[in-house]
mmCIF file of C-alpha atoms in Angstrom:
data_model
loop_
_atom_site.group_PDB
_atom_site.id
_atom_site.type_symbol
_atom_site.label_atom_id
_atom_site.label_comp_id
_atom_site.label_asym_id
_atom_site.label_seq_id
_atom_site.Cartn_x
_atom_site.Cartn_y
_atom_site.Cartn_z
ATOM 1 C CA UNK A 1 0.000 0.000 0.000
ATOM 2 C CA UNK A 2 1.502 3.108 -1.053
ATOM 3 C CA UNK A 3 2.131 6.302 1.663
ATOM 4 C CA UNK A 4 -0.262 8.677 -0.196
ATOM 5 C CA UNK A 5 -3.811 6.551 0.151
ATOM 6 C CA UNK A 6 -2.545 4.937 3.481
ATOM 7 C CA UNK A 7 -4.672 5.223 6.404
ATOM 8 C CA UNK A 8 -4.106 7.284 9.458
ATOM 9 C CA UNK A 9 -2.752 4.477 11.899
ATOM 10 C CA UNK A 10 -4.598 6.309 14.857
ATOM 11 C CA UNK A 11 -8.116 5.620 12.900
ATOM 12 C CA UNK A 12 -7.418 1.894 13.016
ATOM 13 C CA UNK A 13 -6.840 2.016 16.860
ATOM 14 C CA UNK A 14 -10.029 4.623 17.480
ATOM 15 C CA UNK A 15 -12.004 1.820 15.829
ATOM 16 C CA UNK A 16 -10.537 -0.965 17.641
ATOM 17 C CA UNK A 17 -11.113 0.663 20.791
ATOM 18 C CA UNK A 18 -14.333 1.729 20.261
ATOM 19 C CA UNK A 19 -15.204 -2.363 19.796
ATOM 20 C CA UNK A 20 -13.542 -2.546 22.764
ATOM 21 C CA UNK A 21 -15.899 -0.324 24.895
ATOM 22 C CA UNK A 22 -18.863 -1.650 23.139
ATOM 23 C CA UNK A 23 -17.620 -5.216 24.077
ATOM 24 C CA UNK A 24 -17.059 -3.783 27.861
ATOM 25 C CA UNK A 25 -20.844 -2.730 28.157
ATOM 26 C CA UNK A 26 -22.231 -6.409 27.550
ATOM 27 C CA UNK A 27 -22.112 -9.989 28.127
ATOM 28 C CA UNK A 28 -24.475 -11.573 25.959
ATOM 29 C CA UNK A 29 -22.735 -14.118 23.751
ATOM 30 C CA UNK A 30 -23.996 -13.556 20.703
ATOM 31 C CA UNK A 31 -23.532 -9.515 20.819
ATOM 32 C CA UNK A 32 -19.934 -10.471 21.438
ATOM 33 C CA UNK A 33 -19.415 -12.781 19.043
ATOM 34 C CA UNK A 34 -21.066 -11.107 16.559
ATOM 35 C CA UNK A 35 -18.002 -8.048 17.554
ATOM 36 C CA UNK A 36 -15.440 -10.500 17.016
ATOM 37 C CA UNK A 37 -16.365 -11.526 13.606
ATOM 38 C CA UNK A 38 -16.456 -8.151 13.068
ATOM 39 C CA UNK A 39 -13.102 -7.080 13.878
ATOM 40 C CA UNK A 40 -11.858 -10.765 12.399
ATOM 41 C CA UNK A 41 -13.555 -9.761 9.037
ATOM 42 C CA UNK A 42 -12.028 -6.198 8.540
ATOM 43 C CA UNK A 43 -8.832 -7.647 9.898
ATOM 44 C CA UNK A 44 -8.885 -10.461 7.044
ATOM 45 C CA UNK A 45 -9.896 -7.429 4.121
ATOM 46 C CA UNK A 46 -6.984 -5.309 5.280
ATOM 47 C CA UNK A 47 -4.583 -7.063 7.085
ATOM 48 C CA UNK A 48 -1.270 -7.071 5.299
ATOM 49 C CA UNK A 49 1.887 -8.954 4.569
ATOM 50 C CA UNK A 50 3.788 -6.906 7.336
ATOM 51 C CA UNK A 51 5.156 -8.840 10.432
ATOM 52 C CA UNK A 52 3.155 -6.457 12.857
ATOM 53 C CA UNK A 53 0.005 -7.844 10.880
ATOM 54 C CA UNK A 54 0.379 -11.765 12.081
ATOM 55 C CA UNK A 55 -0.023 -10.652 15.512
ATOM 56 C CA UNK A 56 -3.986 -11.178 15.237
ATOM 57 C CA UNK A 57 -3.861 -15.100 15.575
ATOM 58 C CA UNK A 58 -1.634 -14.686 18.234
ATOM 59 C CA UNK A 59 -4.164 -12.661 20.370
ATOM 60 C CA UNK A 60 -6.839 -15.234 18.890
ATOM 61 C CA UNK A 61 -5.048 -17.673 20.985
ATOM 62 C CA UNK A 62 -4.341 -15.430 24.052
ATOM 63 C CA UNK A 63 -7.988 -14.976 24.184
ATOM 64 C CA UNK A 64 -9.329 -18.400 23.695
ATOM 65 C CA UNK A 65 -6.744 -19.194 26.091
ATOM 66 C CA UNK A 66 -8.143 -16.559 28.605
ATOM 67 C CA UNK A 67 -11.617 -18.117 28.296
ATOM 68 C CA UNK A 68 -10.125 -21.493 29.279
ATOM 69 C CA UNK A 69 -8.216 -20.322 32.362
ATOM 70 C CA UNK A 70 -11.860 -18.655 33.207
ATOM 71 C CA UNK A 71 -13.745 -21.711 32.936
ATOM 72 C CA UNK A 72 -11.095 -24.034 34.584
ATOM 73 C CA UNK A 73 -11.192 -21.357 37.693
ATOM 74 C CA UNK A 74 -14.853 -21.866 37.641
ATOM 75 C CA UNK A 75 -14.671 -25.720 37.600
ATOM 76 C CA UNK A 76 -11.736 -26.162 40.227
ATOM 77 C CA UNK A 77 -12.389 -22.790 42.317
ATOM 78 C CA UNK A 78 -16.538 -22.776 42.374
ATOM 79 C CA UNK A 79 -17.968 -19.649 41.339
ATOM 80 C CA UNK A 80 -19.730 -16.713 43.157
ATOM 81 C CA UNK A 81 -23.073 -17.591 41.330
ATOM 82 C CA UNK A 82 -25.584 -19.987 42.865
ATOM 83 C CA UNK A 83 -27.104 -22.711 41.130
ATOM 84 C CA UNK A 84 -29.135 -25.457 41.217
ATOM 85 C CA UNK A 85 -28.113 -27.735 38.263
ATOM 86 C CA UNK A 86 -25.439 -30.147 39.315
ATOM 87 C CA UNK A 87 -23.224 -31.215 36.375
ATOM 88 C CA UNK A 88 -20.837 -32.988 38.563
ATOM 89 C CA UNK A 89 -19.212 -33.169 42.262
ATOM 90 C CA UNK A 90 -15.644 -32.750 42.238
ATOM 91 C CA UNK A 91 -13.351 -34.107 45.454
ATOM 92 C CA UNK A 92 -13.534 -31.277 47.381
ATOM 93 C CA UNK A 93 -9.961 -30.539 49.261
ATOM 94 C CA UNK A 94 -10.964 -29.751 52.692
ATOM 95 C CA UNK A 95 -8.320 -25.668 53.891
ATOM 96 C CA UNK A 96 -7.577 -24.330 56.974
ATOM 97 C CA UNK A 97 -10.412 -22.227 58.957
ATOM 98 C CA UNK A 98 -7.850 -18.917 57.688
ATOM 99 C CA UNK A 99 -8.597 -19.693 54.097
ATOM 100 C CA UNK A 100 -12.602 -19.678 54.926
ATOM 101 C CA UNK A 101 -14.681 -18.839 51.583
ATOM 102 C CA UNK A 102 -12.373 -20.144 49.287
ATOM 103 C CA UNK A 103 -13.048 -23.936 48.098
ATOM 104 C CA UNK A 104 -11.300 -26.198 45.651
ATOM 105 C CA UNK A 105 -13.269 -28.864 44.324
ATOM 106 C CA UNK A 106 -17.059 -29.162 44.908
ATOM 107 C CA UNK A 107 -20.096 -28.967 43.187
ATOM 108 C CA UNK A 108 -20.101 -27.964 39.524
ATOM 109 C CA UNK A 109 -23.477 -26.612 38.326
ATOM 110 C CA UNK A 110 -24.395 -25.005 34.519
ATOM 111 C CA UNK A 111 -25.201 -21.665 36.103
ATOM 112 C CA UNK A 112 -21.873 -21.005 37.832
ATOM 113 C CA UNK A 113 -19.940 -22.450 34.345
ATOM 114 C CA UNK A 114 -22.309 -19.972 32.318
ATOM 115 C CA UNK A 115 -21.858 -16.851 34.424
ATOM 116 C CA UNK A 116 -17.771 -17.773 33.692
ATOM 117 C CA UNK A 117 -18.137 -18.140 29.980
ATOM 118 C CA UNK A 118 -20.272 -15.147 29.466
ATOM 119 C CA UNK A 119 -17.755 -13.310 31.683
ATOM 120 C CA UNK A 120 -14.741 -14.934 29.731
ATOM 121 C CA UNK A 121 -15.787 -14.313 26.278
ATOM 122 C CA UNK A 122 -16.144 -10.227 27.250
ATOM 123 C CA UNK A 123 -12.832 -10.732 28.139
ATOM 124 C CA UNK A 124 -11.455 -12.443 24.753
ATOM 125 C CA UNK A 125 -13.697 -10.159 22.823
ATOM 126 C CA UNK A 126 -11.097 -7.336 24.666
ATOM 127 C CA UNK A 127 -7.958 -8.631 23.348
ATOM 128 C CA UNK A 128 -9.524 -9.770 19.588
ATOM 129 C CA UNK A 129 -10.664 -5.830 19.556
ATOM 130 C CA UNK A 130 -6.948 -5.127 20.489
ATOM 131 C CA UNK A 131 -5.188 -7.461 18.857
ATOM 132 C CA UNK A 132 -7.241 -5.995 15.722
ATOM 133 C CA UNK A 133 -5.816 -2.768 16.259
ATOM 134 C CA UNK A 134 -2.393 -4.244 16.448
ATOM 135 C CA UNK A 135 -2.550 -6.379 13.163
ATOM 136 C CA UNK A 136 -3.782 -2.957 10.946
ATOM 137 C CA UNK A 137 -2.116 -0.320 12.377
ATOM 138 C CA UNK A 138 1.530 0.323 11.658
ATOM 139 C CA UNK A 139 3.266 0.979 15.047
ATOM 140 C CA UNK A 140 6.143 3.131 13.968
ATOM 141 C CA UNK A 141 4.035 5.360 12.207
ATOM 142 C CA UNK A 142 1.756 5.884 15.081
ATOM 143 C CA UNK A 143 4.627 6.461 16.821
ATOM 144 C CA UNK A 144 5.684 8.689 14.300
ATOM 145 C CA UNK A 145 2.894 10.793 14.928
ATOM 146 C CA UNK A 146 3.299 10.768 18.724
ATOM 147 C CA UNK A 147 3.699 14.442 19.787
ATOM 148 C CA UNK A 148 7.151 15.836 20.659
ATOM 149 C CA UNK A 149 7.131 15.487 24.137
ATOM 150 C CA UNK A 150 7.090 11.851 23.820
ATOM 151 C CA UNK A 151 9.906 11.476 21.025
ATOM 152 C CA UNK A 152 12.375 9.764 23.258
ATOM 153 C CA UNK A 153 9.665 7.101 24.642
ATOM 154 C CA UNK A 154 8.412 6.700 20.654
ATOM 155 C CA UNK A 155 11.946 6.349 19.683
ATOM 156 C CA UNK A 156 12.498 3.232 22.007
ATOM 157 C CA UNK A 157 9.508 1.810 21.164
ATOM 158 C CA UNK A 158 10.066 1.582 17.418
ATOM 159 C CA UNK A 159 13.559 0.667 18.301
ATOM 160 C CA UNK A 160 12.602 -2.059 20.126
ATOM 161 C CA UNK A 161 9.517 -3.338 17.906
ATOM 162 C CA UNK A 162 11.925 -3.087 14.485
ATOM 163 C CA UNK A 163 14.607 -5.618 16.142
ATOM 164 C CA UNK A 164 11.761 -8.118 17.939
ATOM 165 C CA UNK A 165 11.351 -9.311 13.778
ATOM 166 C CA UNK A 166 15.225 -10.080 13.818
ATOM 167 C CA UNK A 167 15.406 -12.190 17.079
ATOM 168 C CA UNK A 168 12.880 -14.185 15.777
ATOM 169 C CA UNK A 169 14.366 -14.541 12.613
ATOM 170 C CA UNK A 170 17.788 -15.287 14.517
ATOM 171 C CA UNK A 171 16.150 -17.650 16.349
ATOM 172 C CA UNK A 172 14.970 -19.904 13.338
ATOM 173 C CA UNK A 173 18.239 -19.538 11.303
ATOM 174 C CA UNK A 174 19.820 -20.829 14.794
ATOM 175 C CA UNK A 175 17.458 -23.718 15.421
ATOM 176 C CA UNK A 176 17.155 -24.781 11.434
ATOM 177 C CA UNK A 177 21.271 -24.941 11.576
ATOM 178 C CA UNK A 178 21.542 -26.737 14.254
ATOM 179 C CA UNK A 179 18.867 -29.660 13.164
ATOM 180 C CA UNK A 180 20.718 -29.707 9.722
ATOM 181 C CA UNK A 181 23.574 -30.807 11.741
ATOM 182 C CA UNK A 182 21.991 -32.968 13.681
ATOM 183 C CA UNK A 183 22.218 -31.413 16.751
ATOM 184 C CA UNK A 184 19.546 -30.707 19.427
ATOM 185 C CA UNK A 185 17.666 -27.548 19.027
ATOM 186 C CA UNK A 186 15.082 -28.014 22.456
ATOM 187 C CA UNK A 187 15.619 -28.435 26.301
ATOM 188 C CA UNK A 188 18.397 -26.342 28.146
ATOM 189 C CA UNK A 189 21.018 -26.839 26.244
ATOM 190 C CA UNK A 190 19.456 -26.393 22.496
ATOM 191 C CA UNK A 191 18.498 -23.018 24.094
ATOM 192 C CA UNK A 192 21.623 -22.121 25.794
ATOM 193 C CA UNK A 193 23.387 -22.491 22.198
ATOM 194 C CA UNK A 194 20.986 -20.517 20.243
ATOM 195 C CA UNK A 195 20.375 -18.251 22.898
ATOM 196 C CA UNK A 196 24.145 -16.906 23.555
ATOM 197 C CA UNK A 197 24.493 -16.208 19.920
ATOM 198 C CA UNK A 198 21.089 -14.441 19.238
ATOM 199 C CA UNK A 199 21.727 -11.966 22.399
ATOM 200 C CA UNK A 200 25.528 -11.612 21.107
ATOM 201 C CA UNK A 201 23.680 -10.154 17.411
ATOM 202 C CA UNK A 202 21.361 -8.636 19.170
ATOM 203 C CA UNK A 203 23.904 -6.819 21.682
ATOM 204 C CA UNK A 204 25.929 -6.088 18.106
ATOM 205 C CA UNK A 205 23.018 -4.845 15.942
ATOM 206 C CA UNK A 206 21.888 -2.440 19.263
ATOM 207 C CA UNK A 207 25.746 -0.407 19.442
ATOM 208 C CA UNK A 208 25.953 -0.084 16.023
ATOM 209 C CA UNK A 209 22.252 1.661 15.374
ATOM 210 C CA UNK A 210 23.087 3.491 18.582
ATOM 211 C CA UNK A 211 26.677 4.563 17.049
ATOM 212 C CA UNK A 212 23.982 5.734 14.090
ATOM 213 C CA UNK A 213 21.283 7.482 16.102
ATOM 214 C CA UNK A 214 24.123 9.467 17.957
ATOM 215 C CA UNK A 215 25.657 10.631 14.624
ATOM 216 C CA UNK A 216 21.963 11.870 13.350
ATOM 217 C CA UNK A 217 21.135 13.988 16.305
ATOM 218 C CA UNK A 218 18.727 11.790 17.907
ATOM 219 C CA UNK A 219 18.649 12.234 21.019
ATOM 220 C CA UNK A 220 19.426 16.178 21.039
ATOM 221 C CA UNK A 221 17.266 18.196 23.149
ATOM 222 C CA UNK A 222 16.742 22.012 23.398
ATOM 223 C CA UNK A 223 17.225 23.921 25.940
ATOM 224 C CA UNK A 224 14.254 25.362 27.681
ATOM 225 C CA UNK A 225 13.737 28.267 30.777
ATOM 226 C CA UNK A 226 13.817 26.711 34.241
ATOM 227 C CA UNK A 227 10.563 28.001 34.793
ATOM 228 C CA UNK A 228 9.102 26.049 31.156
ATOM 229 C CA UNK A 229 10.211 22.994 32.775
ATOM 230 C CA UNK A 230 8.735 23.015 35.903
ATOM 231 C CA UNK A 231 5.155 24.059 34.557
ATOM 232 C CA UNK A 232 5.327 21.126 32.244
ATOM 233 C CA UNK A 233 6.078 19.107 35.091
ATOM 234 C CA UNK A 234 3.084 20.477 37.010
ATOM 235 C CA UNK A 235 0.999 20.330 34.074
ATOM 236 C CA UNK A 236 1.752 17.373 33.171
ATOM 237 C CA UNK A 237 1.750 15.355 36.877
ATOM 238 C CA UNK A 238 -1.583 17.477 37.438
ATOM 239 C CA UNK A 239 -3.176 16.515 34.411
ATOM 240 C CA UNK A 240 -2.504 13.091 34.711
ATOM 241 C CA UNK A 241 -4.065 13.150 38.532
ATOM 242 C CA UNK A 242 -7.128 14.904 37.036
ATOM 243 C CA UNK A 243 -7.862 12.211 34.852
ATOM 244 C CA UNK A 244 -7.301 9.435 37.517
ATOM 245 C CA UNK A 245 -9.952 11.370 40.138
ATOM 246 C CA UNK A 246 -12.219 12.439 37.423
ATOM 247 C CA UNK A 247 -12.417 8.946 36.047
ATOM 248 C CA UNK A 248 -12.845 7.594 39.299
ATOM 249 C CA UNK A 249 -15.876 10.191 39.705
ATOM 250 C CA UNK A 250 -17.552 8.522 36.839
ATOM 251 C CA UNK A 251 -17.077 4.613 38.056
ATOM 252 C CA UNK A 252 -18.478 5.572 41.344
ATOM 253 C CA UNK A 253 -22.274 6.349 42.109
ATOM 254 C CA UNK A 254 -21.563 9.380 44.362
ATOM 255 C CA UNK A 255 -18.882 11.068 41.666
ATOM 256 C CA UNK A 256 -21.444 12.222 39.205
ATOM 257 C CA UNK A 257 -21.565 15.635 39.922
ATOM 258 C CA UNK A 258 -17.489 16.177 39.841
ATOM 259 C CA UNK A 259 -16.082 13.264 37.907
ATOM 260 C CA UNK A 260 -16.684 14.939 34.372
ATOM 261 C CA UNK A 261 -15.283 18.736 34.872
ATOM 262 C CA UNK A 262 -12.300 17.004 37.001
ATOM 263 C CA UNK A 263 -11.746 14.842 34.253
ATOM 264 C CA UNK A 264 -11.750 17.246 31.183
ATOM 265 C CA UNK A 265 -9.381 19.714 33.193
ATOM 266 C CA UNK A 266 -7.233 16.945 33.900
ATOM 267 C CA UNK A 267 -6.799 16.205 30.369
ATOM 268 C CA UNK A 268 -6.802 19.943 29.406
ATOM 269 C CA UNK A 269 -3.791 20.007 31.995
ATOM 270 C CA UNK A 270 -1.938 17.063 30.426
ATOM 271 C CA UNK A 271 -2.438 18.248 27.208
ATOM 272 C CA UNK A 272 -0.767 21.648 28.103
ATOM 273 C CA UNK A 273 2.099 19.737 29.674
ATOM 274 C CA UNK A 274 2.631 17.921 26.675
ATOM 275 C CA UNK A 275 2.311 21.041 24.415
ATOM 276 C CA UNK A 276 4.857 22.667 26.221
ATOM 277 C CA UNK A 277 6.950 19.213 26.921
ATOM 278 C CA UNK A 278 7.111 19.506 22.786
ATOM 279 C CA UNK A 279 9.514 22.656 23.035
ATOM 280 C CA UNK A 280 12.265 20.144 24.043
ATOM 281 C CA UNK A 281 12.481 18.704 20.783
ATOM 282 C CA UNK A 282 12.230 21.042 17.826
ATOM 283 C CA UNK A 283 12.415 18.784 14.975
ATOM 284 C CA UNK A 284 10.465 18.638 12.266
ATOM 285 C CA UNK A 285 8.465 15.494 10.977
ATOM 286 C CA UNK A 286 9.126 13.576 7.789
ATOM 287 C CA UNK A 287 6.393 13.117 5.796
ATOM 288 C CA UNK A 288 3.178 13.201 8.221
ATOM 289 C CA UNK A 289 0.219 10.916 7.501
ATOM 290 C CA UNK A 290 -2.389 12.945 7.048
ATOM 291 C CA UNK A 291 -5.746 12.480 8.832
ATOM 292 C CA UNK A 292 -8.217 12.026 5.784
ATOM 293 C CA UNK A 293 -11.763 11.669 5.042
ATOM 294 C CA UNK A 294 -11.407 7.830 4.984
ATOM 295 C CA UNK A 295 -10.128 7.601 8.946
ATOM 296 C CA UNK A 296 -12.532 9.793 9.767
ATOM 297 C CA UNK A 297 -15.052 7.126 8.675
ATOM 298 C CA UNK A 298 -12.969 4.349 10.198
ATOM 299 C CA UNK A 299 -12.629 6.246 13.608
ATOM 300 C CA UNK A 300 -16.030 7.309 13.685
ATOM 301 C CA UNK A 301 -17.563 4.140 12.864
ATOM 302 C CA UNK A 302 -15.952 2.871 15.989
ATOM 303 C CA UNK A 303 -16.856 5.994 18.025
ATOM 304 C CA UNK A 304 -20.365 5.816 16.328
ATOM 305 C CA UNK A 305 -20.406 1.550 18.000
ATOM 306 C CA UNK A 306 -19.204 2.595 21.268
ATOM 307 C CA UNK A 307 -21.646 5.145 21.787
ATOM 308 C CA UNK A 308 -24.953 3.416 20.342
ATOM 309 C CA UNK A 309 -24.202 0.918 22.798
ATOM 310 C CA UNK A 310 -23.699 2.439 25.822
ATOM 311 C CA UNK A 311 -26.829 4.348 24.956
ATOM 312 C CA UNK A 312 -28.262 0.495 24.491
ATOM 313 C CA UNK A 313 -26.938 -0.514 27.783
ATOM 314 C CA UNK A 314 -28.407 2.345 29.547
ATOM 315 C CA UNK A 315 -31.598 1.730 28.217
ATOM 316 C CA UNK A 316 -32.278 -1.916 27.903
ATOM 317 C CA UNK A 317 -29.545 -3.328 30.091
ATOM 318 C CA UNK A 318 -31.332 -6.636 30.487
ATOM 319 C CA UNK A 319 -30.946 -7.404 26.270
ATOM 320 C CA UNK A 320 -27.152 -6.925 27.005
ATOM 321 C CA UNK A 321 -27.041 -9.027 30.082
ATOM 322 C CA UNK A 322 -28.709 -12.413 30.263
ATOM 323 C CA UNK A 323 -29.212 -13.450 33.057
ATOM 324 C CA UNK A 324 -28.179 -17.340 34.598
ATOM 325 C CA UNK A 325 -30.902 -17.393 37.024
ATOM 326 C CA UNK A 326 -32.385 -19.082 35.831
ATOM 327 C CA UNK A 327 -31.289 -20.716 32.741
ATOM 328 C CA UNK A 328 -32.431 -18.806 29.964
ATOM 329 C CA UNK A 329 -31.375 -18.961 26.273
ATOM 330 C CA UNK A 330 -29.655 -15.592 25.438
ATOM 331 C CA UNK A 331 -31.766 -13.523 22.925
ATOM 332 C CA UNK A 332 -29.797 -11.149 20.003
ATOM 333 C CA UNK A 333 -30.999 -7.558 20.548
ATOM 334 C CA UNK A 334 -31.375 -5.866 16.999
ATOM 335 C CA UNK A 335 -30.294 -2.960 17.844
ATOM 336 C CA UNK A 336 -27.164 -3.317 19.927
ATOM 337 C CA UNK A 337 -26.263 -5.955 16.874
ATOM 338 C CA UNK A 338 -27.122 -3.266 14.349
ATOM 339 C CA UNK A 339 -25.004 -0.741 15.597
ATOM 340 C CA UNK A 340 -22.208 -3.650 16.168
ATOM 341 C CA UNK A 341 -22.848 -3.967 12.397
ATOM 342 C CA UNK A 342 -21.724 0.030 11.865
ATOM 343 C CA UNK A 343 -18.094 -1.160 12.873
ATOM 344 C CA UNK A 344 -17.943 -3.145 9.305
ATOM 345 C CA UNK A 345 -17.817 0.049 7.711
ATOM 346 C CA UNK A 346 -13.632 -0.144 7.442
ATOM 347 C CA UNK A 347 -13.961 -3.277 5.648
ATOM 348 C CA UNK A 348 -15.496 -0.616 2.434
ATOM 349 C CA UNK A 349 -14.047 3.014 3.469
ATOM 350 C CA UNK A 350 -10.025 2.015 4.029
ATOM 351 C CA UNK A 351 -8.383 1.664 1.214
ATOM 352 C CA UNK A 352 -7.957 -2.095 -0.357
ATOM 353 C CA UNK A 353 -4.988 -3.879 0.378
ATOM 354 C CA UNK A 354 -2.047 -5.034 -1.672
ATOM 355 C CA UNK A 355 -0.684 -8.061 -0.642
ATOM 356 C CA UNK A 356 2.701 -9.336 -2.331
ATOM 357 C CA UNK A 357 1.915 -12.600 -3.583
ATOM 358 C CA UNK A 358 3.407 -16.143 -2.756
ATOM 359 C CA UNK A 359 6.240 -17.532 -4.966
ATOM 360 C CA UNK A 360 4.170 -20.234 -6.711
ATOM 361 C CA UNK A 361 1.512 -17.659 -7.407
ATOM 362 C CA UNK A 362 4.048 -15.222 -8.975
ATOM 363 C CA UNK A 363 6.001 -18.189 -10.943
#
């Protein structure tokens, strides 16, 4: 995909987390799985050939590995929800009076293992929304566009993220060479022997782009009034407490009244402190991505899925949250799964994809 129709990296992850908070607001299975197929389906349209792009089916895993772990706590470690269908009576290991309320073992019943699965799969529907974002946006272009305050913290980031390729690479050169000859490439000692040599490129590889940073300028910071610096420090520390109290306002039933001005000062704040944090670095920025028409369709179809659904949850809460007692089939809600339906949108408005294509294709 060429730089000059090439989305805005920042749409992809206003999308992504606008899944996210829709999947945070429910726990009806089907509105959640109809999120993830979703975010799998705009992720298979525009994913691309770039190593940050096979990251999705590892957070596929993480997630149905999350949902496990949930239901295995809720098999071995009972669960807070009552119930009166037995599936079946573990051994139950009988703890000290200190440990009273916790249990290992016991009975099993469908309500308890629905209540974890329901609670599980908002979970995985988290880190598919997130592992979207990860899989379509570029990361050192967003951190490109990072503002200038955070230059040093973007520069180790894309640092670090452009050598992670090469270990892994190392590491399969290293283990294919050593099976050629015959030699164990598992267990301690297969990883002692690729290990030592991987960290002795890697430690190689770091000195010599670090040589070539130095000899570029990076690094270089301006010098700035005494006074400059401590207001951005203020701003900056009081912004960031702003946001923590004002979002705590919100979570809790007494905060209404305070939580929102406390939280848009707080962000006001931070936002100064990073304006003037920016005055550190003068530097000017290579080609920008600019912010188009297109990402403002793919961010505001996720803004547009977040918000329908909170408005859902507020009024219809029991549509997004079945209920396991008692055992009722869970029911798909048309309009929480219509406005799920808006986030498809990037799958038409980004631009289509260019994928290189494999060696028996091209021969």
């Amino acid at each position: 995909m060429g730089r000059a129709n090439a989305l805005h990296p920042g749409a992809w992850w206003i999308w992504a987390l606008g899944l996210g908070t829709a999947a945070s607001r429910t726990t009806n299975p089907l509105l959640l799985a109809l999120l993830m197929a979703v975010a799998g389906f705009v992720v298979a349209t525009h994913r691309t050939d770039a190593p940050w792009a096979r990251s999705y089916t590892a957070f596929v895993k993480l997630a149905a590995a999350v949902l496990l772990i949930r239901l295995a706590f809720a098999v071995f470690l009972g669960s807070p929800i009552p119930g009166t269908h037995v599936i079946v009576t573990l051994p139950e290991i009988p703890l000290p009076h200190w440990a009273q309320g916790v249990r290992i073992g016991g009975r099993v019943t469908a309500e308890g293992l629905l209540f974890a699965l329901y609670d599980g799969l908002k979970l995985a529907a988290l880190l598919v929304c997130v592992g979207a974002a990860n899989a379509l946006a570029n990361p050192a272009r967003l951190l490109k566009s990072l503002p200038g305050a955070l230059y040093e913290a973007g520069v180790a980031v894309v640092v670090a993220l452009t050598f992670a390729p090469h270990l892994i690479a190392d590491v399969q050169r290293l283990r294919a060479a050593r099976r050629l000859r015959g030699r164990p490439d598992r267990g301690l000692r297969g990883l002692l022997h690729v290990g030592l040599p991987v960290l002795e490129g890697a430690l190689e590889r770091s000195v010599a782009l670090a040589a070539a940073m130095d000899a570029r300028g990076y690094g270089r910071t301006a010098q700035v009034p005494a006074g400059v610096r401590r207001t951005t420090g203020a701003l900056t520390l009081g912004g960031l407490l702003g946001v923590c109290a004002g979002t705590y306002g919100l979570l809790t039933a007494a905060g209404d009244s305070y939580g929102l001005p406390v939280l848009l000062a707080g962000l006001a704040a931070a936002l100064g402190g990073l304006w003037l944090g920016g005055r550190r670095s003068p530097r000017t920025r290579y080609r920008p991505d600019l912010w188009g028409v297109r990402a403002w369709l793919v961010a505001g179809s996720g803004v547009a899925v977040a918000a329908l659904m909170i408005v859902a949850a507020s009024g219809d809460p029991a549509s997004l949250h079945p209920g396991v007692i008692p055992l009722v089939a869970p029911t798909l809600p048309l309009r929480p799964a219509a406005a799920i339906l808006l986030g498809l949108l990037p799958a038409f408005a980004a631009p289509a994809v260019r994928r290189t294509p494999a060696p028996e294709e091209s021969s």
